[in-house]
CSV table of C-alpha atoms in Angstrom, one decimal:
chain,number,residue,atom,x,y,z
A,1363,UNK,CA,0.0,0.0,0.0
A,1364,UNK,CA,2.8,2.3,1.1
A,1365,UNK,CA,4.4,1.8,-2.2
A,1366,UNK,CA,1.6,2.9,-4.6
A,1367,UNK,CA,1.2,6.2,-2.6
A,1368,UNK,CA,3.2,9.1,-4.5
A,1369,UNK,CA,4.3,12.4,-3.7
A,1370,UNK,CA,0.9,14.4,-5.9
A,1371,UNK,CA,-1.4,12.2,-3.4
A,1372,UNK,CA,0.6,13.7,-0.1
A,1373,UNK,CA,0.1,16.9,-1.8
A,1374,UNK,CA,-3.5,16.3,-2.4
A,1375,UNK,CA,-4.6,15.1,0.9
A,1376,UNK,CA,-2.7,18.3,2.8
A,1377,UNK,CA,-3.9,20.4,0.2
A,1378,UNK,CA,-0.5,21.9,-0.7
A,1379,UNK,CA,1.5,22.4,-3.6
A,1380,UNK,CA,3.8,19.0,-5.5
A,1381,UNK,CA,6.7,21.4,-4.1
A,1382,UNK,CA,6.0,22.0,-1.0
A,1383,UNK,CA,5.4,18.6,-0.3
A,1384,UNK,CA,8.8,18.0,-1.6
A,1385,UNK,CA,10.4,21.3,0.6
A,1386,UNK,CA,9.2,19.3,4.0
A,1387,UNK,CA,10.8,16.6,2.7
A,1388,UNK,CA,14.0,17.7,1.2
A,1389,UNK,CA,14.3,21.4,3.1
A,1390,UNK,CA,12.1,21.8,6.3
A,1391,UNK,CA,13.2,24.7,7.5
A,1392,UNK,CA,11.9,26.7,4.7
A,1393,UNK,CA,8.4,25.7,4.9
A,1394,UNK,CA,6.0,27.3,7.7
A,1395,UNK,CA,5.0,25.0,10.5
A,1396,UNK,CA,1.5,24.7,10.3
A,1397,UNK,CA,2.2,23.4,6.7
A,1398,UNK,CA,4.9,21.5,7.5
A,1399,UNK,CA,3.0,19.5,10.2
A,1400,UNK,CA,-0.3,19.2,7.9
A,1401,UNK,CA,2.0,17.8,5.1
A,1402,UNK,CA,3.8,15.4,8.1
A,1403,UNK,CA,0.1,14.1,9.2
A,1404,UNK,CA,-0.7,13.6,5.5
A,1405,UNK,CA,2.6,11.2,4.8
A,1406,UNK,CA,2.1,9.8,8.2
A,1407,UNK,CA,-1.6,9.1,7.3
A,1408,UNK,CA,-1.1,7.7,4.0
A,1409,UNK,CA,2.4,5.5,4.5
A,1410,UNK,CA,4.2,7.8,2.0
A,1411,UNK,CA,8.2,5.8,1.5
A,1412,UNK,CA,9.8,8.7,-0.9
A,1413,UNK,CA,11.4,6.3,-3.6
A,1414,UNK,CA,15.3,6.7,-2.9
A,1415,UNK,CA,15.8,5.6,-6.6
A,1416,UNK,CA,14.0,8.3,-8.2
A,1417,UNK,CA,15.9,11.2,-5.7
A,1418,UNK,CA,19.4,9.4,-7.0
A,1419,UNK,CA,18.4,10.0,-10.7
A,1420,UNK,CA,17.7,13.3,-9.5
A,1421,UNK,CA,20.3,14.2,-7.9
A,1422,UNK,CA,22.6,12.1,-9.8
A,1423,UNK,CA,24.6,10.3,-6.5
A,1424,UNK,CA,23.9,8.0,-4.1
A,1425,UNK,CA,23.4,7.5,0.1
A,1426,UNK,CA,24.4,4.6,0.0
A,1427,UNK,CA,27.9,3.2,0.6
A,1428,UNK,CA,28.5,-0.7,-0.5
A,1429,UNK,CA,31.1,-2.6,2.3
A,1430,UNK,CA,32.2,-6.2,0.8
A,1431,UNK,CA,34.1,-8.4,3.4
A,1432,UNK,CA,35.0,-11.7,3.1
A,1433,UNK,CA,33.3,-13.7,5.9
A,1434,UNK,CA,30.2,-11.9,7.4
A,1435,UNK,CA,30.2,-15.4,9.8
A,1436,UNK,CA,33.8,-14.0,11.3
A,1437,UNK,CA,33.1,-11.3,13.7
A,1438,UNK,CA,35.8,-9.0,12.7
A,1439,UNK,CA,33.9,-8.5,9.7
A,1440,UNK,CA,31.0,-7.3,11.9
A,1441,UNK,CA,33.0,-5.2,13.6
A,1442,UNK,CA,34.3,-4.0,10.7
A,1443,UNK,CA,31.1,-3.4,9.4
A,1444,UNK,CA,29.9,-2.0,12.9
A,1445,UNK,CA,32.9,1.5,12.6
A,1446,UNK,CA,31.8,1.8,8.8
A,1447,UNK,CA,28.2,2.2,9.4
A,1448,UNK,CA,28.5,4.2,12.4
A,1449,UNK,CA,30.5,6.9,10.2
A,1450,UNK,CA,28.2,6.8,7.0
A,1451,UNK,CA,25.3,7.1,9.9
A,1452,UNK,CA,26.9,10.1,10.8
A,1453,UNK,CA,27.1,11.4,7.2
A,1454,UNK,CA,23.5,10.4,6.6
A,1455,UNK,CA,24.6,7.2,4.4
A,1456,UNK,CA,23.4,4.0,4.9
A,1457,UNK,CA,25.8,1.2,4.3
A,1458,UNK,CA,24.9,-2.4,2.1
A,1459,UNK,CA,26.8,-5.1,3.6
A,1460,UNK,CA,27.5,-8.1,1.5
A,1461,UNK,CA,29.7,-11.2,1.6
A,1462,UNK,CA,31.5,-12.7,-0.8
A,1463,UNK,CA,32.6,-15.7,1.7
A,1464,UNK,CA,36.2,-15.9,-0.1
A,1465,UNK,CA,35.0,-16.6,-3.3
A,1466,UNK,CA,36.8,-14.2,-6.1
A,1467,UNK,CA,33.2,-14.9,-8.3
A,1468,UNK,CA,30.9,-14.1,-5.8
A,1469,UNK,CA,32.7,-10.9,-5.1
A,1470,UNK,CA,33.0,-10.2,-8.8
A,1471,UNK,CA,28.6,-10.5,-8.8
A,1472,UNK,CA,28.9,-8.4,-5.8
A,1473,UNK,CA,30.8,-5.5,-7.5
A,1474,UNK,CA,28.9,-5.9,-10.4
A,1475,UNK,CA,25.6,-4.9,-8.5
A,1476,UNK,CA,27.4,-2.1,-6.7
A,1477,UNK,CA,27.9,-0.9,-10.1
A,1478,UNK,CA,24.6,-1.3,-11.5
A,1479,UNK,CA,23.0,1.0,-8.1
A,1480,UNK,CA,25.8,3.2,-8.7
A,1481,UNK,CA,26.7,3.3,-5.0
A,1482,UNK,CA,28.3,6.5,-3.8
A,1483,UNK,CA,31.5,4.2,-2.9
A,1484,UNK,CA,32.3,0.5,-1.7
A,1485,UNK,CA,34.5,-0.4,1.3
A,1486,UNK,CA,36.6,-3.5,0.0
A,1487,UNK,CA,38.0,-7.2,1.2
A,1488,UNK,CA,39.5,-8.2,-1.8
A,1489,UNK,CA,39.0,-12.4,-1.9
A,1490,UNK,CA,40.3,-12.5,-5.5
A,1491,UNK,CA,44.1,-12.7,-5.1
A,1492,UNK,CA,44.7,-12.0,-9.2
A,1493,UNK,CA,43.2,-8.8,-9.1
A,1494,UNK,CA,41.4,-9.1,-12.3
A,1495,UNK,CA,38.2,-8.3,-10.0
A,1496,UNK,CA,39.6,-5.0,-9.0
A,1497,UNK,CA,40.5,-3.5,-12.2
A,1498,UNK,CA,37.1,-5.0,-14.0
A,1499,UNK,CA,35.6,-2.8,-11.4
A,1500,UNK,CA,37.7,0.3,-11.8
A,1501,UNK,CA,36.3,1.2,-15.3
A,1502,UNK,CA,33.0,1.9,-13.6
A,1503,UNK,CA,34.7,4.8,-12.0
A,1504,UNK,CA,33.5,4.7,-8.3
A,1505,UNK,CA,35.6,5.3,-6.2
A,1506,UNK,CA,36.9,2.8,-3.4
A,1507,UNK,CA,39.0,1.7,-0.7
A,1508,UNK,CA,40.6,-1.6,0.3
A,1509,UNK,CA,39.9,-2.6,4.1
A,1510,UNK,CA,42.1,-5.3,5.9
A,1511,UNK,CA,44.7,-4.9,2.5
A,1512,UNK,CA,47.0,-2.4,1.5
A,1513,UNK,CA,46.5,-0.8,-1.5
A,1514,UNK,CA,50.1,-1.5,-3.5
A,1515,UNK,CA,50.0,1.2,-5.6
A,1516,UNK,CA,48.7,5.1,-5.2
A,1517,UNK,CA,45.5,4.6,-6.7
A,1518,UNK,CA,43.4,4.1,-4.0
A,1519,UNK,CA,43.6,4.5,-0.7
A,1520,UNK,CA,43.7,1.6,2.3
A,1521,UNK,CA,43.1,0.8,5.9
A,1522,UNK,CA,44.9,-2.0,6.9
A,1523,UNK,CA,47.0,-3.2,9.9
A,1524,UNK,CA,50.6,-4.5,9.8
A,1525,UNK,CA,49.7,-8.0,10.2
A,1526,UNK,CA,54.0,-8.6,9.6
A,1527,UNK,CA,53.9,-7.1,13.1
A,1528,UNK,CA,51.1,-8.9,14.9
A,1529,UNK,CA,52.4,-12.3,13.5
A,1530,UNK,CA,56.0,-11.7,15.0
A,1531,UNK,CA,54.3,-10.6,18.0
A,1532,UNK,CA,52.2,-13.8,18.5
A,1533,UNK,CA,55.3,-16.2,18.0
A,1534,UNK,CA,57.6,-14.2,19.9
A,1535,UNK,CA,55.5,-14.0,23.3
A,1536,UNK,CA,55.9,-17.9,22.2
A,1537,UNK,CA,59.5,-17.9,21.6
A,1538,UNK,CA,59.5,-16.2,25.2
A,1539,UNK,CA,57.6,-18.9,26.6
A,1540,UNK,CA,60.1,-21.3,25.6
A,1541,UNK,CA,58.9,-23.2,22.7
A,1542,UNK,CA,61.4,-23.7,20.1
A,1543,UNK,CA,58.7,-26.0,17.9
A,1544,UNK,CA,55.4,-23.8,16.4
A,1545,UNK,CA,53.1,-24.6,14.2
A,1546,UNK,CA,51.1,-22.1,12.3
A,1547,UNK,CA,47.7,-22.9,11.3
A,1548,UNK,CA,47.9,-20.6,8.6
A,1549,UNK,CA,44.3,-20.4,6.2
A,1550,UNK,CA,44.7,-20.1,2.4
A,1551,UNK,CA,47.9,-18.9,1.5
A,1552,UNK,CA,46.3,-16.8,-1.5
A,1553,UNK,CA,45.5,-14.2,1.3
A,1554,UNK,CA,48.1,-11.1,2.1
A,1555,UNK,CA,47.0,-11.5,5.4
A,1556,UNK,CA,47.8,-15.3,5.8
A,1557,UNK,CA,51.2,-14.5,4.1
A,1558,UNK,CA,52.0,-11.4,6.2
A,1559,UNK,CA,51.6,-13.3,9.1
A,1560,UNK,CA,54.2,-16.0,8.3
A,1561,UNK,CA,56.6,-13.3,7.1
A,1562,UNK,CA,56.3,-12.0,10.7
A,1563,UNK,CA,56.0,-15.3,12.2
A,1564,UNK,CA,59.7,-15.8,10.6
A,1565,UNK,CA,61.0,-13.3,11.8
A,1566,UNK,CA,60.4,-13.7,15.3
A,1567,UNK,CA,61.9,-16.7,14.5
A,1568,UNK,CA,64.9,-15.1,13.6
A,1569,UNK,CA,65.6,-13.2,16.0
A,1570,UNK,CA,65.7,-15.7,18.3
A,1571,UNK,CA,68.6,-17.4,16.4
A,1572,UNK,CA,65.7,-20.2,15.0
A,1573,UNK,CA,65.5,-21.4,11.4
A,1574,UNK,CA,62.3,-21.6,9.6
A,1575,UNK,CA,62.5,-25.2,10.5
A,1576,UNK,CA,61.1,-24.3,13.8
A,1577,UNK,CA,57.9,-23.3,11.9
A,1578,UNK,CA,55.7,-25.7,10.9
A,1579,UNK,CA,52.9,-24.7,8.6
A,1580,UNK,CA,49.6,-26.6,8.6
A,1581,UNK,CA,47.4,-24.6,5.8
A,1582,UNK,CA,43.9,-24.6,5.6
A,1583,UNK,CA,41.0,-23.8,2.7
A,1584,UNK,CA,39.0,-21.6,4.7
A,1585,UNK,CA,39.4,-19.2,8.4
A,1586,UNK,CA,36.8,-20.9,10.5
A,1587,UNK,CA,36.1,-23.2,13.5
A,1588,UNK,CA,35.6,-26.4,11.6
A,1589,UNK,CA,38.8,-25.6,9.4
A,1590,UNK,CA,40.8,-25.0,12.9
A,1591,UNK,CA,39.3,-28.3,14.3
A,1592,UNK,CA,40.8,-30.3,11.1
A,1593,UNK,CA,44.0,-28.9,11.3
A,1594,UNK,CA,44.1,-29.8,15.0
A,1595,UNK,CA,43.1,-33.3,13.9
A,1596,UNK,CA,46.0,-32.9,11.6
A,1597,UNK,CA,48.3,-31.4,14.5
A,1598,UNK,CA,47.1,-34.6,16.7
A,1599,UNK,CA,48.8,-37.2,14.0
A,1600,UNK,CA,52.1,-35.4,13.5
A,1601,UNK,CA,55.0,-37.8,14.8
A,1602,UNK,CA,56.7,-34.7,16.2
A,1603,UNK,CA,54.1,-32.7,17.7
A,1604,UNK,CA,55.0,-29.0,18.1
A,1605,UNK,CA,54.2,-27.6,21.8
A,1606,UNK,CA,52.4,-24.2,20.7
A,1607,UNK,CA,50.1,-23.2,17.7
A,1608,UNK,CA,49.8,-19.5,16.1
A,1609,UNK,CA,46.6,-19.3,14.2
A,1610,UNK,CA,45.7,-16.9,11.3
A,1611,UNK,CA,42.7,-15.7,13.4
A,1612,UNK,CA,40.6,-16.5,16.3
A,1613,UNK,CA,38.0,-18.7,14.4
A,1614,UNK,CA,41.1,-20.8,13.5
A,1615,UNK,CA,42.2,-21.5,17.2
A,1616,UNK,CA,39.4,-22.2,18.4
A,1617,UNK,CA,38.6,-24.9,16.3
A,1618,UNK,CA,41.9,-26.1,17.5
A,1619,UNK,CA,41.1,-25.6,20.8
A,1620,UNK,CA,38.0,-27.6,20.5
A,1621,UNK,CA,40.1,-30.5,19.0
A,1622,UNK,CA,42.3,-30.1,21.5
A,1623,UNK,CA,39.7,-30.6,24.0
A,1624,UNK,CA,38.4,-33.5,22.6
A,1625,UNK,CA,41.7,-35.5,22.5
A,1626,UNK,CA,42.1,-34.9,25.9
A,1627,UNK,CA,45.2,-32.9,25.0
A,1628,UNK,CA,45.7,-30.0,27.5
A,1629,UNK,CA,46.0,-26.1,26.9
A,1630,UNK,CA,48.1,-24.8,27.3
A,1631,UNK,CA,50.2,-27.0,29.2
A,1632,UNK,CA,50.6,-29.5,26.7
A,1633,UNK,CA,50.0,-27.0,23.5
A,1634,UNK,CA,50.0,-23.2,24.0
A,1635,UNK,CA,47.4,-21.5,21.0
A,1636,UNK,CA,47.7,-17.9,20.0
A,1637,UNK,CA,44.9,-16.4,18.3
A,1638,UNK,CA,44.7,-13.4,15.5
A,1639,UNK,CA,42.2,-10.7,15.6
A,1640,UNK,CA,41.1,-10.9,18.7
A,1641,UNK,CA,37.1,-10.9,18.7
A,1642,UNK,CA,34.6,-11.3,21.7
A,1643,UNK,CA,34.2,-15.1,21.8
A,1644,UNK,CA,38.6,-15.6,22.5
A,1645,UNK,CA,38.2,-14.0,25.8
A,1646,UNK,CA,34.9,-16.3,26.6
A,1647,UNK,CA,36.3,-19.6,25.3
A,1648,UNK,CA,37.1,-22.7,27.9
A,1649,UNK,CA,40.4,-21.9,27.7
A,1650,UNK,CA,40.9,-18.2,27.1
A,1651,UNK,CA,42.6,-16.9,24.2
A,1652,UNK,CA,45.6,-15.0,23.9
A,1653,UNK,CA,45.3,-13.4,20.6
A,1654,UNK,CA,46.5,-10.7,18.4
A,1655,UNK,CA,43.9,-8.0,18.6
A,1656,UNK,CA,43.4,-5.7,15.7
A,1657,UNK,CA,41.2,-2.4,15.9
A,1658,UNK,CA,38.3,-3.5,13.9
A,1659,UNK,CA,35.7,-0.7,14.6
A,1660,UNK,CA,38.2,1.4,13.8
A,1661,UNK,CA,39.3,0.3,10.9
A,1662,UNK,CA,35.9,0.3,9.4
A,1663,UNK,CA,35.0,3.8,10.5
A,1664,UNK,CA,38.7,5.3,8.9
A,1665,UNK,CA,38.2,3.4,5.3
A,1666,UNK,CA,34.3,5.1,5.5
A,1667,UNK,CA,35.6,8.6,6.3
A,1668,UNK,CA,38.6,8.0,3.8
A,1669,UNK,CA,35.6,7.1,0.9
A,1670,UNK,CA,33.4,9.9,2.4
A,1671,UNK,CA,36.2,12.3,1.9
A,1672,UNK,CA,36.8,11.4,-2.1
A,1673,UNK,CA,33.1,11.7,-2.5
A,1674,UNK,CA,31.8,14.7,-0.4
A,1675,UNK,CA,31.3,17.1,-3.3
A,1676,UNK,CA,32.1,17.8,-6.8
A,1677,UNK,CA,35.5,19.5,-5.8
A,1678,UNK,CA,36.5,16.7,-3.4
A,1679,UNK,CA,38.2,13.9,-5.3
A,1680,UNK,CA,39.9,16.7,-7.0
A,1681,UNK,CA,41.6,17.8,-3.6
A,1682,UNK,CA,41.4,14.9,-2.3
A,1683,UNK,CA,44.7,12.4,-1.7
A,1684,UNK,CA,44.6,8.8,-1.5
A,1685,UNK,CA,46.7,7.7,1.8
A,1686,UNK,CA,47.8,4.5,3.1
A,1687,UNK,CA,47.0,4.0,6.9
A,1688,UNK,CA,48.4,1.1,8.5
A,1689,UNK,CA,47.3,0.4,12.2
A,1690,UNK,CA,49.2,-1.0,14.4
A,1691,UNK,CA,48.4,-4.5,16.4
A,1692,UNK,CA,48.5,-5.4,20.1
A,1693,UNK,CA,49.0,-8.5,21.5
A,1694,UNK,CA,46.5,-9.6,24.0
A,1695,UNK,CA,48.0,-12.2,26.7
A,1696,UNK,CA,45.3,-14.8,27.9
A,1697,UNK,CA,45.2,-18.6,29.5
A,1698,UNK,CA,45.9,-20.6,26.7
A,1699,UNK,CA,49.6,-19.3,26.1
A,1700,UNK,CA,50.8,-19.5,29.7
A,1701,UNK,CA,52.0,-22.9,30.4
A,1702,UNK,CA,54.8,-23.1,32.6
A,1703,UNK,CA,57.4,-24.1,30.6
């Protein structure tokens, strides 16, 4: 019902003019209150929805920002999602979340529809480690900037966080501990992220006069529970069991956790586990989580403020400058690292 009433019928039922209808709408403050309020009543009374698509073609850009993450079922997405939104709120955007759940043709369906609402942006996860994605989606010329990634070149900007530095944080806290045999659970090793955090996970390694021997990787398809309880199936049969695990993220170490559990295998006194990202359920797991905690919210809200800022106006992508901001990670010291070794 709502969608078959029209702006002439609001007009008609408060007895005003088409444009005054569409001043209480648009500009309130330059219509008189008594009109304003019978116009109100009228839109109340009849359900009146303005149609956002027609005001779009009108004003030739959108309020609407797109955010594409790779796993909506990992809660650093949501909080991702969580600091974006609240900043486009702000701005009086609204934000469509999708997921392309790490597939590089789901998100390439996913930035095709972006394209075809002509979104005022898109806030990006790449999945598709090629690229091909990216620059398909750069001839449609909106603009956007990569979340969790940095960009490599100039040509857009990023918010990302130096995931080299969290992931020789995680093994050196280990390393410091006193194991000298880690395995790294790692996710697939398409990702930057997953990469990054063996490049840092090396290093620590390094440092502490260790070869990469003392590293042993354990890759997985996908970052969540059930993939973090086959590795630790995996882990469970090794001849030579290493004494701690460093995860790619949380959803990865607890899965291994749970397997751990279920073998009868203790944490952390028979196998230390560090976590990456550090969401809500690491602290409230059986065995709490030390983890690598990365400022999600944040993140989101400074990649939505960075697209908000190319788009504001006509003049500002010309003055704008696309920047690079990498955050920095902290590591987060919790039961299941702290065996007395």
């Amino acid at each position: 019902m709502a969608q078959s009433v029209g702006i002439k019928d609001v007009a008609r039922a408060a007895g005003v003019s088409v444009g005054t209808v569409s001043n209480v709408i648009n500009r309130p403050d330059t219509v008189a209150t008594e009109t304003r309020a019978r116009v109100l009543s009228a839109i109340d009374r009849l359900g009146y929805v303005r149609s956002e698509s027609a005001r779009q073609l009108r004003a030739g850009r959108s309020r609407i920002m797109g955010l594409l993450v790779l796993d909506m079922g990992n809660p650093f997405f949501v909080d991702v999602a969580r600091g974006a939104e609240r900043a486009a709120r702000e701005a009086g955007l609204g934000v469509m979340v999708c997921n392309s759940a790490q597939s590089a043709s789901e998100e390439a369906e996913y930035l095709s529809l972006f394209a075809e609402q002509r979104v005022r942006g898109v806030l990006l996860t790449p999945a598709d480690a090629t690229g091909r994605n990216i620059e398909t989606f750069r001839r449609h010329t909106i603009p956007f900037v990569l979340v969790d990634r940095v960009a490599e070149g100039t040509t857009e900007c990023s918010v990302s966080v130096d995931d080299v530095a969290g992931g020789a944080l995680a093994v050196r806290h280990l390393v410091d501990a006193g194991h000298r045999s880690i395995a790294y659970v790692s996710g697939p090793p398409s990702l930057n992220q997953v990469r990054d955090r063996r490049t840092g996970a090396l290093n620590a390694l390094a440092e502490a006069g260790l070869g990469p021997e003392a590293l042993r990787e354990l890759p997985t398809e996908r970052l969540d529970v059930a993939a973090g309880r086959d590795a630790g199936a995996r882990l469970l049969g090794l001849a030579e069991r290493p004494t701690a695990v460093f995860c790619a993220n949380d959803l990865l170490a607890l899965g291994v956790l749970q397997a751990m559990y279920a073998a009868g295998v203790s944490v952390p006194d028979d196998l230390a586990i560090v976590g990456y990202d550090d969401i809500e359920f690491a602290a409230a797991a059986a065995v709490p989580l030390t983890s690598v905690r990365q400022p999600a919210v944040t993140m989101g809200a400074l990649a939505a403020e960075l697209l908000l800022e190319e788009t504001e106006d006509e003049d500002g992508a010309r003055g704008h400058e696309h920047r690079r901001v990498v955050l920095q990670p902290e590591l987060v010291v919790r039961r299941s690292s702290l065996s007395a070794r």
